[in-house]
PDB file of C-alpha atoms and ligand atoms in Angstrom:
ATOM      1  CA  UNK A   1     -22.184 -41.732  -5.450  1.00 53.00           C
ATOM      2  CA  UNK A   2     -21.350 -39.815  -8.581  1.00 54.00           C
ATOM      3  CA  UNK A   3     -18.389 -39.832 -10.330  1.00 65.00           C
ATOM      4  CA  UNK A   4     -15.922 -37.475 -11.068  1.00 67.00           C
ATOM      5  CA  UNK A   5     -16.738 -36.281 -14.742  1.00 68.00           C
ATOM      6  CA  UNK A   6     -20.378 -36.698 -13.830  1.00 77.00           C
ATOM      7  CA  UNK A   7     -20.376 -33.420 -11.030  1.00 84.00           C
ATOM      8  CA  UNK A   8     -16.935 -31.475 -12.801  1.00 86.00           C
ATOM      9  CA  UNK A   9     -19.420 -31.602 -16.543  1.00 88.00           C
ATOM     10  CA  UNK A  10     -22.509 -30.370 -14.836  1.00 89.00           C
ATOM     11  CA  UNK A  11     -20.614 -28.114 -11.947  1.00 90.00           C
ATOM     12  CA  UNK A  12     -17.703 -25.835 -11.460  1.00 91.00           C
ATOM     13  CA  UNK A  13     -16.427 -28.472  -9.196  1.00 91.00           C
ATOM     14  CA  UNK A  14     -12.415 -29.206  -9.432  1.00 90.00           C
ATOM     15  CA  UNK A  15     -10.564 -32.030  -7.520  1.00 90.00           C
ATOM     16  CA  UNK A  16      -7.788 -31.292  -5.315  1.00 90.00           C
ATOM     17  CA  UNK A  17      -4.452 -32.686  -6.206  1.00 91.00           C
ATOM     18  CA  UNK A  18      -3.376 -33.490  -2.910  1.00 93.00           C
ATOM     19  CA  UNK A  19      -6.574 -34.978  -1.007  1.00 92.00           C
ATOM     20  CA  UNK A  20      -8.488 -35.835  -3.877  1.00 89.00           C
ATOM     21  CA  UNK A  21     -11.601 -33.647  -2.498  1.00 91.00           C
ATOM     22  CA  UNK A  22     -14.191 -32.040  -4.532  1.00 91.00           C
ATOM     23  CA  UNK A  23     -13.602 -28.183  -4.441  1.00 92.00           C
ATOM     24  CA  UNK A  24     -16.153 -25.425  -5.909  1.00 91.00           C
ATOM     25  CA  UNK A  25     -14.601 -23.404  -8.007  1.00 89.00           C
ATOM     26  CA  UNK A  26     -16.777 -20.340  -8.582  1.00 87.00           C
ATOM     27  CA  UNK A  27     -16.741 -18.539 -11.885  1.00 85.00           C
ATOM     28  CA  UNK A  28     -17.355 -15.058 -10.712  1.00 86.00           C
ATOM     29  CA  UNK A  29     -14.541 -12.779  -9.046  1.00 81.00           C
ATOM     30  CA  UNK A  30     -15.233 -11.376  -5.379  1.00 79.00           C
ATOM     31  CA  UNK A  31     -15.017  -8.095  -4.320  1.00 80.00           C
ATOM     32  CA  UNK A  32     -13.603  -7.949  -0.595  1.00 82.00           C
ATOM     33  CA  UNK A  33     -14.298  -5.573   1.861  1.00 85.00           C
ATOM     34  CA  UNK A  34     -12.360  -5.540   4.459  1.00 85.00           C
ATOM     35  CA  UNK A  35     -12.509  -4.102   7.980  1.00 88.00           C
ATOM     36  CA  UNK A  36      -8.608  -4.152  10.123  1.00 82.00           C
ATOM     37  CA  UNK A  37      -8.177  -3.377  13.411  1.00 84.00           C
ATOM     38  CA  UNK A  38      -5.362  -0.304  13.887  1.00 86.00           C
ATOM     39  CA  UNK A  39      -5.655   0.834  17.463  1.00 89.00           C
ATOM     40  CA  UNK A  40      -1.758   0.200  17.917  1.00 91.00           C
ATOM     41  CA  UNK A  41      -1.559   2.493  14.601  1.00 92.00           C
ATOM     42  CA  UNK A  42      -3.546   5.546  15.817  1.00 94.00           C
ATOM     43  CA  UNK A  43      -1.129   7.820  16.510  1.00 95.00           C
ATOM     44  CA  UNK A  44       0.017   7.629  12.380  1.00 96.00           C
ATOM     45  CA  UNK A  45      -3.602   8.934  11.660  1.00 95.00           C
ATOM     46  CA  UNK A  46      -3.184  11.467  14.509  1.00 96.00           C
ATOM     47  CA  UNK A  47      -0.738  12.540  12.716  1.00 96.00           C
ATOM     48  CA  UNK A  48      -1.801  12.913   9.446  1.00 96.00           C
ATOM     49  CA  UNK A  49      -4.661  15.118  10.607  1.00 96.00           C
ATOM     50  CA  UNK A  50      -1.963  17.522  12.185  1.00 96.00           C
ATOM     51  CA  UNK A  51       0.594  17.586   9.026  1.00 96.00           C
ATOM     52  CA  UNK A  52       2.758  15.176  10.696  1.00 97.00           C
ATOM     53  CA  UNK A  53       4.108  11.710   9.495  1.00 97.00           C
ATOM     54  CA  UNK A  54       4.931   9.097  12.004  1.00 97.00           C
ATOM     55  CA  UNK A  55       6.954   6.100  11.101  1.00 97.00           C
ATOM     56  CA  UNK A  56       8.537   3.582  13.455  1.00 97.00           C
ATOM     57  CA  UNK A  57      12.131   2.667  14.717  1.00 97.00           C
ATOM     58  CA  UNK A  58      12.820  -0.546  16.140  1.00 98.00           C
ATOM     59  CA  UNK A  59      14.501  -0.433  19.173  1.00 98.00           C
ATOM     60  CA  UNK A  60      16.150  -3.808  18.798  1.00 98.00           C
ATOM     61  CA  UNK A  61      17.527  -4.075  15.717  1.00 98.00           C
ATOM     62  CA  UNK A  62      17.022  -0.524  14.338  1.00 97.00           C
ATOM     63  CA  UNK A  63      14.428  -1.016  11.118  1.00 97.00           C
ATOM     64  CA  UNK A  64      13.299   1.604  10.127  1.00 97.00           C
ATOM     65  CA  UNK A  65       9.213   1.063   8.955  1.00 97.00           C
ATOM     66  CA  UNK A  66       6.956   3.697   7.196  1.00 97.00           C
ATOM     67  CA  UNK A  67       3.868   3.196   7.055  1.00 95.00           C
ATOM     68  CA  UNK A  68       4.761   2.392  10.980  1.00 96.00           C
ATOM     69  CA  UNK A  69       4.738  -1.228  11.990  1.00 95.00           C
ATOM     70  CA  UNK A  70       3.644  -1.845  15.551  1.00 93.00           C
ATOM     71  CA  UNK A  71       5.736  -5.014  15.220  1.00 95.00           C
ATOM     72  CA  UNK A  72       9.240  -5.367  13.657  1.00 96.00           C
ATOM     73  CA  UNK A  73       9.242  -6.631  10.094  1.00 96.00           C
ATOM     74  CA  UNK A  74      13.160  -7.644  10.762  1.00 97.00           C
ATOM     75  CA  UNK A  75      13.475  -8.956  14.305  1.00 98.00           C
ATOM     76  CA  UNK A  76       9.404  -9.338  15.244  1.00 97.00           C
ATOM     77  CA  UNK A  77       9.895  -7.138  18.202  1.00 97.00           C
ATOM     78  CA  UNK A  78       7.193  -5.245  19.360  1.00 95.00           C
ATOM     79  CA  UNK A  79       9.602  -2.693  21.131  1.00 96.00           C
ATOM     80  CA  UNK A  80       9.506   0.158  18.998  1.00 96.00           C
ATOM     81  CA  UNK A  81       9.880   3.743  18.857  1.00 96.00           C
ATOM     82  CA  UNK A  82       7.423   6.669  17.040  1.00 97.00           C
ATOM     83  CA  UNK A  83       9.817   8.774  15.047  1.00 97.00           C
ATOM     84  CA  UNK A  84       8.412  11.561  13.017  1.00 98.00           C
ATOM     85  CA  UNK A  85       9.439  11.534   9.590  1.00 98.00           C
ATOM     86  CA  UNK A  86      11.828  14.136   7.891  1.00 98.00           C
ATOM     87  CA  UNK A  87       9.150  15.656   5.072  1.00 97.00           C
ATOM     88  CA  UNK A  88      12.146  16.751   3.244  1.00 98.00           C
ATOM     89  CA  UNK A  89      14.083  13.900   0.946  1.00 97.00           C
ATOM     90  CA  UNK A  90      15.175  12.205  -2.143  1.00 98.00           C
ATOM     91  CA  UNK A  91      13.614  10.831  -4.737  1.00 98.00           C
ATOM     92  CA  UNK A  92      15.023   7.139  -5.051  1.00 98.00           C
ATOM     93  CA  UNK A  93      12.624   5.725  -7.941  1.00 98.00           C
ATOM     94  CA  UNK A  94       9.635   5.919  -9.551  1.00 98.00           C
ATOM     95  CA  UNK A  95       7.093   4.755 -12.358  1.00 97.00           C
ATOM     96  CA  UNK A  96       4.155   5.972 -14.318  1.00 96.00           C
ATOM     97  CA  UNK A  97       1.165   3.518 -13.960  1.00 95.00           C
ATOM     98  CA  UNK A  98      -0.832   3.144 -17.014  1.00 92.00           C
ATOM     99  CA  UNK A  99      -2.297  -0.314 -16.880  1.00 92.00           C
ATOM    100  CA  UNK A 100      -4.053   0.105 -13.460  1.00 90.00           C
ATOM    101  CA  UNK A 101      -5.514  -2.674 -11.181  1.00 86.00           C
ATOM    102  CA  UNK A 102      -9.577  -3.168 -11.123  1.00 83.00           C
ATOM    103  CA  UNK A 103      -9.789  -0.875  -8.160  1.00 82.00           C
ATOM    104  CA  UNK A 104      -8.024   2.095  -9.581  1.00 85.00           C
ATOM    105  CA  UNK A 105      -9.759   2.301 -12.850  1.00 86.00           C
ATOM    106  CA  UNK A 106     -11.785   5.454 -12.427  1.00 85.00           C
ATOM    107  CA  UNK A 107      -7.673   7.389 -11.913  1.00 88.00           C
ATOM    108  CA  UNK A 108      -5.909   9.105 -15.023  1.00 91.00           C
ATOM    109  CA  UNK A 109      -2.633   7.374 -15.575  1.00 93.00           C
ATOM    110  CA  UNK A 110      -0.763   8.347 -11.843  1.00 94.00           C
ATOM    111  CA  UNK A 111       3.470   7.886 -10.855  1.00 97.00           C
ATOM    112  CA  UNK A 112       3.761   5.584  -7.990  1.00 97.00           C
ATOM    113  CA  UNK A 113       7.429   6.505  -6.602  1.00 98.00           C
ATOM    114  CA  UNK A 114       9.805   5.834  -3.316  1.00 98.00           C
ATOM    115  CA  UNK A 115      11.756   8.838  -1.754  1.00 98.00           C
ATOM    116  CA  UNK A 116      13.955   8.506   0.641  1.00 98.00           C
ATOM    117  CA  UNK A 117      13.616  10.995   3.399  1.00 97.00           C
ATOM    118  CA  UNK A 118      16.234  12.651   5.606  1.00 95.00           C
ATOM    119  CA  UNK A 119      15.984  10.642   8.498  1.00 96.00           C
ATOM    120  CA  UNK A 120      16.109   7.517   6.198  1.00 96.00           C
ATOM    121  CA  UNK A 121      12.625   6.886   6.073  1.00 98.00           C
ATOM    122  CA  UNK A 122      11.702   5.166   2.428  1.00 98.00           C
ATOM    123  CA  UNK A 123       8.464   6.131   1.402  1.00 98.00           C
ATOM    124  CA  UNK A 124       6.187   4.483  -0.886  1.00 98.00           C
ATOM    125  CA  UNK A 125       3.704   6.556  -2.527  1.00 97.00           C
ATOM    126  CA  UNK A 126       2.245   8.480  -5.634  1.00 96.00           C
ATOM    127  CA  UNK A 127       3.973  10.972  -6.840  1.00 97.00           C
ATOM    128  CA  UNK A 128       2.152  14.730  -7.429  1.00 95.00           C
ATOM    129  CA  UNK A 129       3.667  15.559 -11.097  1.00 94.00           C
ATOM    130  CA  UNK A 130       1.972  16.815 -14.255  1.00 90.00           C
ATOM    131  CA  UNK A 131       4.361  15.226 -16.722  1.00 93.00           C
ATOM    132  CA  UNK A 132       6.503  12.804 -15.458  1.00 94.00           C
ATOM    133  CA  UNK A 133       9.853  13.686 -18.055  1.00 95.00           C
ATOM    134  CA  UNK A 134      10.352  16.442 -15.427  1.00 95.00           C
ATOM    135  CA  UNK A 135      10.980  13.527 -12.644  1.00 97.00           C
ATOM    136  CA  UNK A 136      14.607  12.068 -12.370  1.00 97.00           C
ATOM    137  CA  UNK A 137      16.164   9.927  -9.974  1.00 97.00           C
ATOM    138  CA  UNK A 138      17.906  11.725  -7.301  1.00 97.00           C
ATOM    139  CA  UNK A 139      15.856  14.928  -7.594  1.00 98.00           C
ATOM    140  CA  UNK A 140      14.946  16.538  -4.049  1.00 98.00           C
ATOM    141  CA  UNK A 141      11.136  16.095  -3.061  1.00 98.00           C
ATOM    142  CA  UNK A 142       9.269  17.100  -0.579  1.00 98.00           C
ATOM    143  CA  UNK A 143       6.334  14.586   1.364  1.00 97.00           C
ATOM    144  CA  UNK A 144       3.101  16.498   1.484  1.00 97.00           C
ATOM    145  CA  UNK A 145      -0.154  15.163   3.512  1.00 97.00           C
ATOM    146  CA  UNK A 146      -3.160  15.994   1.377  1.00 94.00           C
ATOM    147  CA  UNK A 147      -6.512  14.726   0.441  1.00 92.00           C
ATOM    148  CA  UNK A 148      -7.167  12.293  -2.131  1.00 86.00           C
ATOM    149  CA  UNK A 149      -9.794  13.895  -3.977  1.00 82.00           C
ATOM    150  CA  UNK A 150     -11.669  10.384  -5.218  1.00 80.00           C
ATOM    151  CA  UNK A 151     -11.925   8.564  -1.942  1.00 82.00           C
ATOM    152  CA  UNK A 152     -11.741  11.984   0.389  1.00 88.00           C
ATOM    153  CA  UNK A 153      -9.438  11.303   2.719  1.00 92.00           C
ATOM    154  CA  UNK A 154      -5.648  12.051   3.973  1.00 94.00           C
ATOM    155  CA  UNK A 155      -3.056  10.551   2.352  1.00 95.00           C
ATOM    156  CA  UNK A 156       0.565  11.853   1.711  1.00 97.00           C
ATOM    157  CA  UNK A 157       2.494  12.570  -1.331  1.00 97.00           C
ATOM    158  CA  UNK A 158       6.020  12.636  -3.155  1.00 98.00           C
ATOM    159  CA  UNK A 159       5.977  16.258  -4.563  1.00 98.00           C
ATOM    160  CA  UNK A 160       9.455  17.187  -6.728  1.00 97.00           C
ATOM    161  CA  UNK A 161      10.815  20.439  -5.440  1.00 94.00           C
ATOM    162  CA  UNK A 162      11.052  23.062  -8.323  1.00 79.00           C
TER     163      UNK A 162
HETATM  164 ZN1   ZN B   1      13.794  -5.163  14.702  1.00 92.81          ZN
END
């Protein structure tokens, strides 16, 4: 049997602290593709193709989810409620992303914000703003479904009201 330093010289073999087992490490990074079922999310896309935005309620304890959860974050209860989402809101925070993960390199510099709508809603998403001095915490937005123009398809938007 070889040794240790006889396969981890010639290999990108590692030992596991725990069990002591030989583990490949490779050198090159994987892409993943991945495919997820969302047949309990379907009405959200509905939605989306109609203008409106669907989050969920929790009937239980009352959590509030957008994107909507099928399943509670909070309490794991699957009895929740479809609540469309007040478009209308607050913007709560936001940040300009310049240093962009491996998947969003072909994107000018974008501002990734949460809003809070109405209804209480918090909404995660990228902000629609040519220069992002004239953003400022507390400013009223609006959350407009639109297409993103590199991947071509729905998404929605914070947009600052003017
Ligand atoms: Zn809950």
């Amino acid at each position: 049997m070889a040794s240790r330093e006889s396969l981890s010289d010639k290999f990108p073999i590692v030992y596991d602290e725990k069990s002591g087992l030989p583990l490949w490490k490779d050198l090159r990074e994987l892409k993943l593709r991945y495919s997820l079922p969302i047949s309990t999310l379907k009405k959200f896309f509905d939605g989306l193709t109609k203008g409106t935005l669907y989050g969920t309620r929790c009937r239980k304890c009352g959590e509030k989810s957008f994107p909507p959860k099928p399943r509670c974050p909070i309490c794991g209860s699957q009895d929740v409620d479809w609540v469309e989402v007040d478009k209308e809101g607050t913007l709560l925070s936001y940040t300009v992303v310049n240093v962009k993960p491996e998947s969003y390199q072909h994107y000018p510099d974008y501002i990734v914000g949460i809003a809070e709508a109405g209804n209480g809603f918090r909404i995660l998403a990228w902000v629609k703003c040519d220069d992002p001095a004239k953003l400022k915490r507390g400013m009223r937005v609006t959350i407009e479904i639109g297409r993103r123009e590199e991947e071509n398809t729905l998404s929605y938007y914070i947009v600052p009201k003017t």
